[in-house]
Amino acid sequence: MMRRVLIANRGEIALRIIRACREMGIRTVAVYSEADADAPHVMAAHDAVPIGPPAAAASYLNVPAILDAASRTEADAIHPGYGFLSEHAGFARRCEDRGLMFIGPPSPVIERMGSKTAARAAVAQAGVPVVPGNTPKSQEAADVLDSLARVGYPALLKASAGGGGKGMRIVRTEAEAAEAIDAARREADRAFADGTLYVERLIERPRHIEVQVLADGHGSTVHLFERDCTLQRRHQKVIEESPGPTVTPALRERITQAAVAACRAVGYVNAGTIEFLVSGEDFYFLEMNTRLQVEHPVTEAVTGIDLVRAQLLVASGERLPFRQEDLTMRGAAVECRVYAEDPSANFLPQTGLLLRYREPQGPGVRVDAGVREGQEITVHYDPMVAKVITSGETRDIAWARAALALRGFEILGLRHNIPFLLALLGHPDVRAGRIHTRFIEEHLADFTAPAGDDAALAQVALAAVMADAAMSGSASPGRAGETATGIDPWSTFGPVAW
Amino acid sequence: MMRRVLIANRGEIALRIIRACREMGIRTVAVYSEADADAPHVMAAHDAVPIGPPAAAASYLNVPAILDAASRTEADAIHPGYGFLSEHAGFARRCEDRGLMFIGPPSPVIERMGSKTAARAAVAQAGVPVVPGNTPKSQEAADVLDSLARVGYPALLKASAGGGGKGMRIVRTEAEAAEAIDAARREADRAFADGTLYVERLIERPRHIEVQVLADGHGSTVHLFERDCTLQRRHQKVIEESPGPTVTPALRERITQAAVAACRAVGYVNAGTIEFLVSGEDFYFLEMNTRLQVEHPVTEAVTGIDLVRAQLLVASGERLPFRQEDLTMRGAAVECRVYAEDPSANFLPQTGLLLRYREPQGPGVRVDAGVREGQEITVHYDPMVAKVITSGETRDIAWARAALALRGFEILGLRHNIPFLLALLGHPDVRAGRIHTRFIEEHLADFTAPAGDDAALAQVALAAVMADAAMSGSASPGRAGETATGIDPWSTFGPVAW
Amino acid sequence: MAAQWRVSNGQREWLVTVDGTSVTVEGVDGEFVVMPRPDGRWSITHADQVSTASAARADQSIWTEMDGAGTEWQAHPASSRARHRVVDDSIRSPMSATVVSVHVTAGSAVAEGDPLVVVEAMKMEMPLRAPSACVVKAVHCQVGELVQPTTVLVELE
Amino acid sequence: MAAQWRVSNGQREWLVTVDGTSVTVEGVDGEFVVMPRPDGRWSITHADQVSTASAARADQSIWTEMDGAGTEWQAHPASSRARHRVVDDSIRSPMSATVVSVHVTAGSAVAEGDPLVVVEAMKMEMPLRAPSACVVKAVHCQVGELVQPTTVLVELE
C-alpha cells in the first residue's frame, strides 16, 4: 500500500480524498495556490506545499511544481481528483516515469480515451453503439463544413480534447455553421490548448446516463450501475441521481455490460465512467471519463462502496475487494450541486465572502464541500460551493430529503443556485423523470421565479433591523444576556461604515 | 397520515423525529422545560410549548402538561422518543383515550412487556428461551433471599419495571444479598416509582445482542437483523454495532426468528427491540423495549431503512412499505455514544458550557446530537452529548471511520468520554470481538490512561498563549489581518477576569 | 427611538420604520417583530406568521437568507440623499474577468443587443451587449486585460 | 515582551514563558511556536513536529482539545501567589446534585473509604467517601437538599 499521497487538486474533492487516505492510515500532502493558502484542504492534510500564483495554469496545472512538491515531501503516489490534471496523459506519464503511482488508469489509456475520435473507434470495435459521427479530413473550415453536411443537420460540433461542454456547439442549419466552428475552436483552444473539432449527429432530447466502472490490474472489471445526469445547464451537470428513474432492468443490463465491455477493450484500470446518450431503450457511447466524477457520491450511496478507497487499493496493485455479484443497488440517491452563480443572469458565476455558511445535516444527508465560513469565493476556480447528496429507501424520500437539506443550507454573502435547485426538485416533469439534456434551457423561466412577497417583506424588515443596529452600534435588541457565549448574531461581524 | 406530531422528548432524539416528520410533510410541536427554552429541538420544531420546570418529573414526565400542550396545538399524534414517557403504559392509554395516535405499540402491550415477569412468561410461551429466574412470593426481603437461593449464586437482582440498568445488582454470595436488595429497591423506587424486584440466574460473560423489529397493524411483522450492544459501562451501552461480529448465519436465523415469534405472541405493533443475552450459540430473552432505541441508527445504516419514518407510517395505520424478503443487511456500522462524563472517576457525569463544539463530518459519518456551541450541559438530564454513527463496506472500515470521526470531534468546556471511546475502539480484544458485558469494568485501566507527554506539552504551551493574550488584551498574535471575517479564535469569547 | 430606512434589493425599494424589535413597512399592514434566536438566526413575526431567517452584514450591504434563498439588500437612512443604483451609459464587466475580444471602436454605431466586448471568467465567455441602439463614445479596454466590476469598459453616447 | 505563567492541569504544574507566538516550557528543550489557523484552531510546532489543537477560554480556566481529548487548564502569572488547589478537610459534591443519604454525624469516627454522604445527579448515585481515617467535625447538609460543588457537605478533623 502507498504511504504518502499528494493530492493535485483543491476544494471538496481534495478533502474527500484526504479523508479516504486518513481512514486507510495513508499520509497526505496538499498543494495550494497563493489564493488557497488558508483553504480547508490545506488545513486538512498532513503536509501542504505552495505551488504558484492563483491562476490554475500557474498552480494546479503546473506539472513541474506539483512533481517537485511530490519529491520534496517524498510522496509515493498522486491523486489528481477531477478536472485540472486528472485526464492529462502527459502528467500521468511523467508520474509513471518517476516511479510515482498515478491514481488513475495508465497514461496510454488516458491518452486514447482522451481523444474523442480514438475513444469512439475503440469502443465501437468492442461492439458498443456510438453516435453516428464524422471526423473532418482536416481542420480547415471547409472540411468541418463537409463533415457537418455528411452527418446531417442538426449536428453537434465537439472538441476532440474536450469535456464539460467546453468547445461544444449545436449547429441546426448550415447558416449557423461558420460562426459555430469559430466559437467552438476558440473555446477548445483556450480550454485544452487543442482546437481540434469533430462532428456528431445530434440526438434530440436524449437523457445523459453514465455507468460507473472499477477495474483492477488483475483482470477484474466491475460496474457500479448507472447515474442519470440529464439535468444540465450550459452543458454542466446540476442534479444527478441513481438509479436512473427511467432505466428499465433490461436497459440496465445492456448498458452496464456495454460499459464493462468498453473498459475491457481498452485495458482500463482504476475508476472510470462511461457516458451514454439514451433515447428510449437505445443508447450511444458519448465519452469515457478516465477519473473520479464529481457525482461519484450518488453511486457510493446506493452501492455502499467507497470509490476513492477502491481507487487507492487498485493503484497500490491490490485486487478489488468485491466481485460483480457482491455489488447491489439499494434505495435511491440524488446529488444537487450548489454553485455560486446567478441562474436568472445566464448562470453568471458569482464571487464574494461567505459571511455565514452552515451546512445541513441529518440522516441520509451528505455534504461534500471545500469551503468554510469566512472564506472568499474567488474568480480563479470553479464556482461549485458544495454538493448535497441525499439518499433514502425510495426516490421520493431521497428527493424530499434533498429539498429539506437545501432549504436548511445557510449561505450568505453571494448569490447561489439553491432557489433554482429547489424549483427543479419541485417541478412536476423533473419529479416524473420527463426530462432531456436541454430541459433546463427550454424551461428556464420555470426555475428562476423570484420568491413570494411574504418572504421578501419579512427579509426587508430584518435587513432594516440589521442596518439600524449597525448605525446605533447597539447590541442585540432582543436577548442581551447571551452575548458572552458567542451566539449573538450581532457579534458575527464588526460595525459597518455607512 | 397524521398531520401534526407532538414530540414528548428533548435532545437528539427530538431532533431526529422532527427531521423525519418534516421529510414527510408533517408539522411538529416541541415541548420544553424551563432549562430547555433555547434548546435546538425547540428551534427546529414548527411550534413549541413550555411544560414546566427543569426537573424531568415536572416537565418531560408531566403527563397532564404534555396532553394539554397536544390539545392546545391541535396535535393528532405524540411521539415519545426513548426514555421519559416512552414505555409508560398509562401515558399511552391516556393518549388513546383522547384519540391521539401514540407512536408506539398499544398500551396493553407496553404494560405487559413493561413487567419483566409478564414479558418473560409471554415470550417463553411462544417458545423463546428465557434466562432461568424466579419471582419472589412477596417483596419481603426474606422472600427475595429465598428466590436468590432457588436460582443459585451468582444471581442478578432486577427491577420489574426497570431498564437502563437502574435497580440492577449482581449478587455473588448470600453475604452480599441484604445490602444489594436494599440498594436495588431504593434505585428502582426512585427511577420507576416501583421497587418490585425479581431474580435471574447470572449468565457469566454473555454478549448483549438485540433484534430490531417492526410490525404494522395489518399482520406484518419483520425483523431488521441484530445489533451487538455488549460494550457497556454501569449497565449503559457505550458502543453498539451491526452486524454482530460473532453472530453466525445460523444464530442470526434463530435469534431473529425468536424475536419475530415473541412479537407475534404479544400482538406487537410499531418499532421494538428484543434484547437477548448470548453465550456461544445459546441465547436467552432479556427484555423487550417497546420503543425506538438510542442505537437505532446502526440498523438504519446497514439496512437502509428509516425506522422513525416506519414508526410514523405504522402509527397512521398504513402497511409497512417492505416485506421481510426486501430487507438486506449490507456493510457494517458502529455507534459511539459521546457522554459528558469522566471515565477516570467512575463515569461521573459532567456539566459545563460548550465553549466550542464542532461535529465531525464526511462520507459514512452520521452525528445525531441535540446540542450546539454555546449551550450549557446541565445536571437535569441524561449526560449523552451526541451519537457518532459510522458505516462502511466492512467492520474495519466502519471502525477506522469511527476513530477518525471521534478524533476530529471538537468539544471544549467539559470532560467527556471521547478518549475512552478511542481507547475502546483501539483495544485488541474489542477489535477482535472478544468481549462480554462486563468487559469494560474488568479492563477499565486499559481505557483511562492519560494522554502522552508530547500532546500534553503542546497544549500547555497553547494554554499559556491563551492566558497571555487574555491578560494583555491583545488580538491574535499571528495573522492579525483576519479578525474582520469572524474566524479569529481570539474573538470567540470575551476577556477573562483572572 | 424610531428610525426610518430605505431598503432596496436593487429592483424595488421599501420605506421601513425600525423601533427596537418592532418594524413597519410603508404600504403593509401590521408590524413585523424581529427577534434574534439562540441559534444565531432570526425570527420575524407578522400577522401571526413566524418565519425564520439568517442575516449578515457585508461591507456595503446586508444579506438575508430564508429557506435556502439569499438576498442582498442596500439600506440607507431615509434622510440620506444617496441613491442606490446609478444608471449611466457605461458598460462594465459583471465581475472580475479577462477581456477576450472587443467588437467596437469609438464612433461605432450599434443596434440593441450587439456585442460590444466579450469577457471571460471561470472559463466562461460572457458577451456584453448594447442596451439599446446608440453610438460608442469611447472604448477603455483591450484584449487580454483583467478588468473589475468597477472598470468602465465602453462608454456609450 | 515575555511573560511567565504557571500552567496546571490539576495534577501537575508547568512554568511557561510566552513571548508573542514563541513559548518555552521549563525543563523542556526547544521552543513551541503557537500560531492560530484560519479554521479557528491552532498549530503548535515543537522540534519540527506540528500538532493541531483547539482552545477556548472559560470564566476561570482554559480548555484545549487535541485528537478528541480535552483538558482544562489553570493559568496564573508566575508572580501571583494564588495556588490552584486548596487541599482542605472539607467534603464537597463533585457537581450539582441532590443529597440522597447522610451516613455520619458530627463526632462519627470513620475509616478510609467509608461513605459519608450519597448524592445523586443525572439519575446516578455517587457515594462521597472518607479520604482517610478521621473524625467528622460537622455535617452541613441534609437528605433532599440540592447542593453545588462549592457547598461544603461534611467537615473532617
Short mmCIF file of N, CA, C and O in Angstrom, two decimals, chain A residues 365-404:
data_model
loop_
_atom_site.label_atom_id
_atom_site.label_comp_id
_atom_site.label_asym_id
_atom_site.label_seq_id
_atom_site.Cartn_x
_atom_site.Cartn_y
_atom_site.Cartn_z
N VAL A 365 -28.18 12.50 4.74
CA VAL A 365 -27.68 13.73 4.13
C VAL A 365 -26.16 13.73 4.19
O VAL A 365 -25.58 13.53 5.25
N ARG A 366 -25.53 13.90 3.05
CA ARG A 366 -24.07 14.03 2.99
C ARG A 366 -23.75 15.31 2.26
O ARG A 366 -24.30 15.58 1.19
N VAL A 367 -22.90 16.13 2.83
CA VAL A 367 -22.48 17.36 2.17
C VAL A 367 -20.99 17.26 1.92
O VAL A 367 -20.21 17.08 2.86
N ASP A 368 -20.58 17.33 0.68
CA ASP A 368 -19.16 17.38 0.32
C ASP A 368 -18.86 18.81 -0.09
O ASP A 368 -19.40 19.30 -1.08
N ALA A 369 -18.05 19.48 0.69
CA ALA A 369 -17.74 20.88 0.40
C ALA A 369 -16.29 21.13 0.71
O ALA A 369 -15.65 20.36 1.43
N GLY A 370 -15.78 22.21 0.18
CA GLY A 370 -14.38 22.55 0.44
C GLY A 370 -14.24 23.99 0.86
O GLY A 370 -13.23 24.62 0.59
N VAL A 371 -15.29 24.52 1.47
CA VAL A 371 -15.26 25.92 1.90
C VAL A 371 -15.64 26.00 3.37
O VAL A 371 -16.12 25.03 3.95
N ARG A 372 -15.42 27.16 3.94
CA ARG A 372 -15.86 27.38 5.33
C ARG A 372 -16.27 28.84 5.49
O ARG A 372 -15.90 29.69 4.68
N GLU A 373 -17.05 29.07 6.53
CA GLU A 373 -17.49 30.43 6.83
C GLU A 373 -16.27 31.36 6.92
O GLU A 373 -15.26 31.00 7.49
N GLY A 374 -16.42 32.55 6.35
CA GLY A 374 -15.33 33.50 6.40
C GLY A 374 -14.41 33.44 5.19
O GLY A 374 -13.56 34.30 4.99
N GLN A 375 -14.59 32.40 4.36
CA GLN A 375 -13.72 32.24 3.19
C GLN A 375 -14.27 33.05 2.02
O GLN A 375 -15.46 33.30 1.92
N GLU A 376 -13.36 33.44 1.13
CA GLU A 376 -13.76 34.18 -0.07
C GLU A 376 -13.88 33.21 -1.25
O GLU A 376 -13.00 32.37 -1.46
N ILE A 377 -14.99 33.31 -1.98
CA ILE A 377 -15.11 32.57 -3.24
C ILE A 377 -14.58 33.51 -4.32
O ILE A 377 -15.14 34.58 -4.54
N THR A 378 -13.50 33.10 -4.96
CA THR A 378 -12.82 33.99 -5.90
C THR A 378 -13.15 33.62 -7.33
O THR A 378 -13.83 32.65 -7.61
N VAL A 379 -12.61 34.43 -8.22
CA VAL A 379 -12.84 34.26 -9.64
C VAL A 379 -11.97 33.15 -10.22
O VAL A 379 -12.16 32.72 -11.35
N HIS A 380 -11.00 32.66 -9.43
CA HIS A 380 -9.95 31.82 -10.02
C HIS A 380 -10.39 30.41 -10.37
O HIS A 380 -9.82 29.80 -11.27
N TYR A 381 -11.35 29.85 -9.64
CA TYR A 381 -11.65 28.43 -9.82
C TYR A 381 -13.14 28.21 -10.06
O TYR A 381 -13.93 29.14 -10.07
N ASP A 382 -13.47 26.94 -10.23
CA ASP A 382 -14.84 26.53 -10.46
C ASP A 382 -15.78 27.10 -9.38
O ASP A 382 -15.43 27.10 -8.20
N PRO A 383 -16.97 27.58 -9.78
CA PRO A 383 -17.85 28.20 -8.79
C PRO A 383 -18.68 27.21 -7.97
O PRO A 383 -19.60 27.63 -7.28
N MET A 384 -18.36 25.91 -8.00
CA MET A 384 -19.14 24.97 -7.17
C MET A 384 -18.76 25.17 -5.71
O MET A 384 -17.59 25.10 -5.35
N VAL A 385 -19.78 25.40 -4.86
CA VAL A 385 -19.55 25.63 -3.44
C VAL A 385 -19.63 24.32 -2.67
O VAL A 385 -18.84 24.07 -1.76
N ALA A 386 -20.59 23.48 -3.01
CA ALA A 386 -20.82 22.26 -2.24
C ALA A 386 -21.68 21.31 -3.06
O ALA A 386 -22.36 21.73 -4.00
N LYS A 387 -21.63 20.04 -2.67
CA LYS A 387 -22.53 19.04 -3.23
C LYS A 387 -23.38 18.52 -2.08
O LYS A 387 -22.85 18.16 -1.04
N VAL A 388 -24.68 18.51 -2.27
CA VAL A 388 -25.59 17.97 -1.26
C VAL A 388 -26.11 16.64 -1.79
O VAL A 388 -26.82 16.61 -2.79
N ILE A 389 -25.71 15.55 -1.15
CA ILE A 389 -26.12 14.23 -1.59
C ILE A 389 -27.07 13.66 -0.56
O ILE A 389 -26.74 13.57 0.62
N THR A 390 -28.27 13.30 -0.98
CA THR A 390 -29.24 12.72 -0.06
C THR A 390 -29.66 11.36 -0.58
O THR A 390 -29.69 11.11 -1.79
N SER A 391 -29.97 10.46 0.35
CA SER A 391 -30.36 9.12 -0.05
C SER A 391 -31.48 8.63 0.86
O SER A 391 -31.69 9.16 1.94
N GLY A 392 -32.17 7.60 0.39
CA GLY A 392 -33.27 7.05 1.17
C GLY A 392 -33.78 5.79 0.51
O GLY A 392 -33.25 5.34 -0.51
N GLU A 393 -34.82 5.23 1.13
CA GLU A 393 -35.35 3.96 0.65
C GLU A 393 -35.89 4.06 -0.77
O GLU A 393 -35.87 3.10 -1.52
N THR A 394 -36.46 5.22 -1.07
CA THR A 394 -37.07 5.41 -2.38
C THR A 394 -36.61 6.75 -2.96
O THR A 394 -36.09 7.60 -2.24
N ARG A 395 -36.85 6.92 -4.26
CA ARG A 395 -36.52 8.19 -4.90
C ARG A 395 -37.27 9.34 -4.23
O ARG A 395 -36.71 10.40 -3.99
N ASP A 396 -38.55 9.14 -3.90
CA ASP A 396 -39.32 10.20 -3.26
C ASP A 396 -38.69 10.65 -1.95
O ASP A 396 -38.66 11.83 -1.63
N ILE A 397 -38.24 9.67 -1.17
CA ILE A 397 -37.64 10.02 0.13
C ILE A 397 -36.34 10.78 -0.10
O ILE A 397 -36.10 11.82 0.53
N ALA A 398 -35.51 10.30 -1.01
CA ALA A 398 -34.24 10.98 -1.27
C ALA A 398 -34.48 12.41 -1.73
O ALA A 398 -33.78 13.34 -1.33
N TRP A 399 -35.51 12.60 -2.57
CA TRP A 399 -35.79 13.94 -3.10
C TRP A 399 -36.39 14.86 -2.04
O TRP A 399 -36.07 16.05 -1.98
N ALA A 400 -37.26 14.32 -1.19
CA ALA A 400 -37.81 15.13 -0.10
C ALA A 400 -36.67 15.58 0.83
O ALA A 400 -36.63 16.72 1.30
N ARG A 401 -35.74 14.67 1.07
CA ARG A 401 -34.59 14.97 1.92
C ARG A 401 -33.72 16.04 1.28
O ARG A 401 -33.18 16.90 1.96
N ALA A 402 -33.58 15.97 -0.04
CA ALA A 402 -32.77 16.97 -0.75
C ALA A 402 -33.38 18.35 -0.59
O ALA A 402 -32.68 19.33 -0.30
N ALA A 403 -34.70 18.44 -0.76
CA ALA A 403 -35.36 19.74 -0.65
C ALA A 403 -35.22 20.29 0.77
O ALA A 403 -34.92 21.47 0.96
N LEU A 404 -35.39 19.42 1.76
CA LEU A 404 -35.28 19.86 3.15
C LEU A 404 -33.84 20.32 3.44
O LEU A 404 -33.62 21.34 4.10
#
